[in-house]
mmCIF file of C-alpha atoms and ligand atoms in Angstrom:
data_model
loop_
_atom_site.group_PDB
_atom_site.id
_atom_site.type_symbol
_atom_site.label_atom_id
_atom_site.label_comp_id
_atom_site.label_asym_id
_atom_site.label_seq_id
_atom_site.Cartn_x
_atom_site.Cartn_y
_atom_site.Cartn_z
ATOM 1 C CA MET A 699 32.463 -20.386 -3.944
ATOM 2 C CA ILE A 700 31.957 -19.211 0.114
ATOM 3 C CA SER A 701 30.315 -16.120 -1.083
ATOM 4 C CA SER A 702 27.993 -17.724 -3.158
ATOM 5 C CA VAL A 703 26.686 -20.306 -0.409
ATOM 6 C CA LEU A 704 26.671 -17.400 1.709
ATOM 7 C CA LEU A 705 24.662 -15.161 -0.547
ATOM 8 C CA ILE A 706 22.189 -17.873 -1.236
ATOM 9 C CA SER A 707 21.475 -18.647 2.420
ATOM 10 C CA LEU A 708 21.350 -14.594 3.167
ATOM 11 C CA TYR A 709 18.929 -14.976 0.319
ATOM 12 C CA PHE A 710 16.901 -17.613 2.163
ATOM 13 C CA LEU A 711 16.705 -16.120 5.480
ATOM 14 C CA ARG A 712 16.012 -12.849 4.201
ATOM 15 C CA PHE A 713 12.815 -14.578 2.160
ATOM 16 C CA SER A 714 11.794 -16.934 5.149
ATOM 17 C CA SER A 715 11.755 -14.263 7.694
ATOM 18 C CA ALA A 716 10.138 -11.425 5.437
ATOM 19 C CA HIS A 717 6.975 -14.103 6.224
ATOM 20 C CA VAL A 718 6.393 -12.815 9.660
ATOM 21 C CA VAL A 719 5.667 -9.127 10.446
ATOM 22 C CA HIS A 720 5.263 -7.240 13.695
ATOM 23 C CA ALA A 721 2.902 -4.620 13.627
ATOM 24 C CA LYS A 722 4.901 -1.549 13.401
ATOM 25 C CA THR A 723 2.114 1.029 14.394
ATOM 26 C CA THR A 724 -0.520 0.924 16.907
ATOM 27 C CA ILE A 725 -3.892 0.199 16.364
ATOM 28 C CA ASN A 726 -5.211 3.166 15.082
ATOM 29 C CA GLU A 727 -9.169 4.289 14.941
ATOM 30 C CA THR A 728 -8.902 6.258 11.932
ATOM 31 C CA CYS A 729 -7.700 3.330 9.943
ATOM 32 C CA ILE A 730 -10.438 1.411 11.245
ATOM 33 C CA ASN A 731 -13.215 3.945 10.408
ATOM 34 C CA TYR A 732 -11.324 4.317 6.879
ATOM 35 C CA GLY A 733 -12.062 0.569 6.883
ATOM 36 C CA ARG A 734 -15.630 1.026 8.067
ATOM 37 C CA ASN A 735 -16.291 4.169 4.814
ATOM 38 C CA TYR A 736 -14.635 1.725 2.206
ATOM 39 C CA ASP A 737 -11.833 4.243 2.255
ATOM 40 C CA CYS A 738 -8.972 3.038 0.267
ATOM 41 C CA ARG A 739 -6.658 4.701 2.588
ATOM 42 C CA PHE A 740 -7.437 1.347 4.728
ATOM 43 C CA TYR A 741 -5.658 -0.877 2.851
ATOM 44 C CA GLN A 742 -2.281 1.761 3.159
ATOM 45 C CA CYS A 743 -3.136 2.145 6.919
ATOM 46 C CA TYR A 744 -3.170 -1.718 7.248
ATOM 47 C CA GLU A 745 0.180 -1.896 5.071
ATOM 48 C CA GLU A 746 1.925 0.842 7.329
ATOM 49 C CA ARG A 747 1.118 -1.632 10.551
ATOM 50 C CA PHE A 748 2.098 -4.857 8.693
ATOM 51 C CA PRO A 749 4.332 -3.804 5.829
ATOM 52 C CA CYS A 750 4.666 -7.213 4.237
ATOM 53 C CA GLY A 751 5.954 -4.817 1.093
ATOM 54 C CA PRO A 752 4.410 -4.200 -2.517
ATOM 55 C CA SER A 753 4.309 -7.637 -3.924
ATOM 56 C CA TYR A 754 1.622 -8.936 -1.538
ATOM 57 C CA TRP A 755 -1.918 -8.923 -1.463
ATOM 58 C CA MET A 756 -2.099 -5.604 0.607
ATOM 59 C CA LEU A 757 -1.064 -3.345 -1.755
ATOM 60 C CA LYS A 758 -0.575 -5.438 -5.151
ATOM 61 C CA TRP A 759 -4.158 -5.640 -4.939
ATOM 62 C CA GLY A 760 -5.967 -4.673 -2.081
ATOM 63 C CA TYR A 761 -5.444 -0.780 -2.342
ATOM 64 C CA LYS A 762 -4.266 -1.096 -6.281
ATOM 65 C CA TYR A 763 -7.475 -1.946 -7.318
ATOM 66 C CA CYS A 764 -9.376 -0.394 -4.431
ATOM 67 C CA ASP A 765 -7.882 2.988 -5.557
ATOM 68 C CA ARG A 766 -8.292 2.182 -9.244
ATOM 69 C CA MET A 767 -11.723 1.308 -9.693
ATOM 70 C CA GLN A 768 -12.848 4.139 -7.320
ATOM 71 C CA ARG A 769 -11.251 6.738 -9.586
ATOM 72 C CA ALA A 770 -12.328 4.710 -12.567
ATOM 73 C CA ALA A 771 -16.027 4.216 -11.529
ATOM 74 C CA PHE A 772 -17.342 7.603 -13.269
ATOM 75 C CA ASN A 773 -16.571 5.582 -16.424
ATOM 76 C CA PHE A 774 -18.965 2.909 -15.640
ATOM 77 C CA ASP A 775 -22.998 3.017 -15.715
ATOM 78 C CA LYS A 776 -24.743 2.924 -12.620
ATOM 79 C CA THR A 777 -24.871 -1.017 -12.287
ATOM 80 C CA GLY A 778 -21.101 -0.958 -12.904
ATOM 81 C CA GLN A 779 -20.409 1.935 -10.190
ATOM 82 C CA GLU A 780 -22.983 -0.614 -7.889
ATOM 83 C CA LEU A 781 -20.602 -2.700 -8.460
ATOM 84 C CA ILE A 782 -17.945 -1.658 -7.552
ATOM 85 C CA LYS A 783 -18.873 0.085 -4.444
ATOM 86 C CA LYS A 784 -20.542 -3.292 -3.514
ATOM 87 C CA LEU A 785 -17.373 -4.630 -3.683
ATOM 88 C CA SER A 786 -15.111 -2.605 -2.431
ATOM 89 C CA GLN A 787 -17.954 -2.984 0.750
ATOM 90 C CA CYS A 788 -17.652 -6.275 0.834
ATOM 91 C CA LEU A 789 -13.834 -6.337 0.890
ATOM 92 C CA THR A 790 -12.940 -3.993 3.607
ATOM 93 C CA ASN A 791 -15.953 -5.467 5.717
ATOM 94 C CA LYS A 792 -14.443 -8.723 5.528
ATOM 95 C CA LEU A 793 -11.170 -7.645 6.392
ATOM 96 C CA LEU A 794 -12.675 -6.057 9.414
ATOM 97 C CA ARG A 795 -14.262 -8.956 10.360
ATOM 98 C CA HIS A 796 -11.318 -10.995 9.886
ATOM 99 C CA GLY A 797 -9.501 -8.942 12.939
ATOM 100 C CA LEU A 798 -6.033 -10.085 11.645
ATOM 101 C CA TYR A 799 -5.303 -5.698 11.690
ATOM 102 C CA LYS A 800 -5.753 -6.107 16.024
ATOM 103 C CA PHE A 801 -2.981 -9.150 15.859
ATOM 104 C CA HIS A 802 0.707 -7.820 17.191
ATOM 105 C CA ASP A 803 2.413 -10.591 14.232
ATOM 106 C CA ILE A 804 1.303 -11.199 11.300
ATOM 107 C CA ASN A 805 2.492 -14.008 8.346
ATOM 108 C CA CYS A 806 2.102 -12.141 5.404
ATOM 109 C CA GLU A 807 1.620 -15.333 3.513
ATOM 110 C CA VAL A 808 -1.260 -15.846 5.397
ATOM 111 C CA LEU A 809 -3.114 -12.279 5.052
ATOM 112 C CA ARG A 810 -2.157 -13.183 0.914
ATOM 113 C CA SER A 811 -4.348 -16.001 1.281
ATOM 114 C CA THR A 812 -6.865 -14.477 3.254
ATOM 115 C CA GLY A 813 -7.229 -11.855 0.807
ATOM 116 C CA GLN A 814 -7.326 -13.987 -2.141
ATOM 117 C CA ARG A 815 -10.100 -15.856 -0.279
ATOM 118 C CA ILE A 816 -12.382 -12.620 0.450
ATOM 119 C CA VAL A 817 -12.112 -11.252 -3.345
ATOM 120 C CA GLN A 818 -13.079 -14.946 -4.094
ATOM 121 C CA GLU A 819 -16.009 -14.560 -1.832
ATOM 122 C CA CYS A 820 -17.398 -11.056 -2.596
ATOM 123 C CA TYR A 821 -17.280 -11.746 -6.369
ATOM 124 C CA MET A 822 -19.150 -15.226 -5.694
ATOM 125 C CA SER A 823 -21.933 -12.812 -2.847
ATOM 126 C CA ASN A 824 -22.029 -10.247 -5.758
ATOM 127 C CA ALA A 825 -22.260 -13.091 -8.550
ATOM 128 C CA LYS A 826 -26.396 -11.422 -9.534
ATOM 129 C CA LEU A 827 -25.041 -8.079 -9.448
ATOM 130 C CA PHE A 828 -22.155 -8.816 -11.223
ATOM 131 C CA CYS A 829 -23.479 -10.574 -14.002
ATOM 132 C CA GLN A 830 -25.850 -8.048 -14.706
ATOM 133 C CA ALA A 831 -23.218 -5.450 -14.664
ATOM 134 C CA TYR A 832 -20.559 -7.208 -16.991
ATOM 135 C CA HIS A 833 -20.793 -6.999 -20.206
ATOM 136 C CA GLY A 834 -20.012 -3.624 -22.479
ATOM 137 C CA ARG A 835 -18.730 -0.600 -21.655
ATOM 138 C CA ASN A 836 -18.193 -1.735 -17.912
ATOM 139 C CA ARG A 837 -16.608 -4.819 -19.050
ATOM 140 C CA ASP A 838 -14.277 -2.982 -21.226
ATOM 141 C CA CYS A 839 -13.686 -0.663 -18.505
ATOM 142 C CA PHE A 840 -13.160 -3.275 -16.296
ATOM 143 C CA PHE A 841 -10.910 -5.116 -18.036
ATOM 144 C CA GLN A 842 -8.654 -1.418 -19.046
ATOM 145 C CA LEU A 843 -7.764 -1.462 -15.658
ATOM 146 C CA THR A 844 -6.904 -4.894 -14.689
ATOM 147 C CA ASP A 845 -2.731 -4.888 -15.188
ATOM 148 C CA SER A 846 -2.197 -8.057 -17.963
ATOM 149 C CA ASP A 847 -0.220 -9.977 -15.345
ATOM 150 C CA ASP A 848 -2.741 -9.946 -13.013
ATOM 151 C CA ARG A 849 -5.032 -11.253 -15.518
ATOM 152 C CA HIS A 850 -3.232 -14.098 -15.382
ATOM 153 C CA ASP A 851 -2.859 -14.442 -12.186
ATOM 154 C CA LEU A 852 -4.211 -18.323 -11.155
ATOM 155 C CA ASN A 853 -6.879 -16.583 -8.507
ATOM 156 C CA VAL A 854 -8.130 -14.164 -10.994
ATOM 157 C CA ILE A 855 -8.851 -16.940 -13.292
ATOM 158 C CA ARG A 856 -10.346 -19.017 -10.585
ATOM 159 C CA THR A 857 -12.424 -15.819 -9.702
ATOM 160 C CA MET A 858 -13.801 -15.121 -13.192
ATOM 161 C CA THR A 859 -14.412 -18.820 -13.871
ATOM 162 C CA SER A 860 -16.356 -19.119 -10.655
ATOM 163 C CA VAL A 861 -18.410 -15.614 -11.371
ATOM 164 C CA GLY A 862 -19.006 -16.284 -14.741
ATOM 165 C CA GLN A 863 -20.652 -19.471 -14.159
ATOM 166 C CA LYS A 864 -23.433 -18.263 -12.004
ATOM 167 C CA CYS A 865 -24.371 -16.017 -15.277
ATOM 168 C CA SER A 866 -27.233 -17.430 -17.546
ATOM 169 C CA PRO A 867 -26.032 -17.387 -20.346
ATOM 170 C CA LYS A 868 -22.623 -18.722 -18.357
ATOM 171 C CA LYS A 869 -19.788 -16.273 -19.331
ATOM 172 C CA LYS A 870 -16.512 -17.491 -19.818
ATOM 173 C CA LEU A 871 -12.994 -16.027 -19.563
ATOM 174 C CA SER A 872 -13.181 -14.763 -22.919
ATOM 175 C CA ASP A 873 -16.617 -13.549 -22.959
ATOM 176 C CA MET A 874 -14.907 -11.256 -20.339
ATOM 177 C CA LYS A 875 -12.389 -9.473 -22.503
ATOM 178 C CA PRO A 876 -13.450 -6.800 -24.348
ATOM 179 C CA ASN A 877 -14.475 -7.275 -28.041
ATOM 180 C CA LYS A 878 -11.010 -7.170 -30.253
ATOM 181 C CA LYS A 879 -12.034 -4.097 -32.835
ATOM 182 C CA MET A 880 -13.897 -2.371 -30.238
ATOM 183 C CA ASN A 881 -12.978 -1.030 -27.011
ATOM 184 C CA GLN A 882 -16.082 1.042 -25.346
ATOM 185 C CA CYS A 883 -14.417 2.050 -22.701
ATOM 186 C CA LEU A 884 -13.467 5.815 -22.588
ATOM 187 C CA LEU A 885 -11.123 5.394 -19.490
ATOM 188 C CA THR A 886 -7.775 6.840 -20.316
ATOM 189 C CA PRO A 887 -4.853 4.974 -19.334
ATOM 190 C CA THR A 888 -3.375 7.743 -16.550
ATOM 191 C CA LEU A 889 -3.538 5.412 -13.311
HETATM 192 C C1 LIG B 293 -4.111 6.597 12.680
HETATM 193 O O1 LIG B 293 -3.666 6.916 11.291
HETATM 194 C C2 LIG B 293 -4.251 8.657 10.286
HETATM 195 C C3 LIG B 293 -4.192 7.877 9.095
HETATM 196 O O2 LIG B 293 -3.165 7.748 8.138
HETATM 197 C C4 LIG B 293 -2.966 9.234 10.755
HETATM 198 O O3 LIG B 293 -2.913 10.339 10.227
HETATM 199 C C5 LIG B 293 -2.932 9.010 12.464
HETATM 200 O O4 LIG B 293 -1.632 10.021 12.595
HETATM 201 C C6 LIG B 293 -2.699 8.010 12.947
HETATM 202 N N1 LIG B 293 -2.477 7.872 14.681
HETATM 203 C C7 LIG B 293 -1.567 7.669 15.284
HETATM 204 C C8 LIG B 293 -1.820 8.218 16.762
HETATM 205 O O5 LIG B 293 -1.138 6.824 15.044
#
């Protein structure tokens, strides 16, 4: 009984203290330049300075999809590649402009919601390109590089729904999946 109360308290203590993280490295110009050059290592550097952990935005979304999209870029056509480039530029630009990297302490939850908001903003500001690029092979490759759990994330659904509204004709979530019979993406799932 006592030990389970202790365990539960320890659990909550760990949980709540995990939200605020002190900077573990100095502000690193190499890292900032990664951000300026849309280099995915920027996200890793960020995580080294503020180790929120693999379940938080920086690794689970920022780094993972930056890396996957850049590795898979050759599978997309020119418009798809342009979209990937514009999105990754937009994301690191906004992360840099937010200036959180230079803080001494960071709340991982704040960083998470900032990341989610930035993704939404970047898709919306590139909606025109998204609408041009997101069909056929590009759509299937894009879909293929997302983990199925992540596709069910509410923020992803919100972002995809709102960007789809910007297209004419409007794209629904169901239009954003590959046709069941034919996946046009050649991407080998060795990511
Ligand atoms: C800055 O980051 C780069 C890349 O991660 C690393 O190689 C370098 O040692 C870091 N510099 C300092 C002063 O920590």
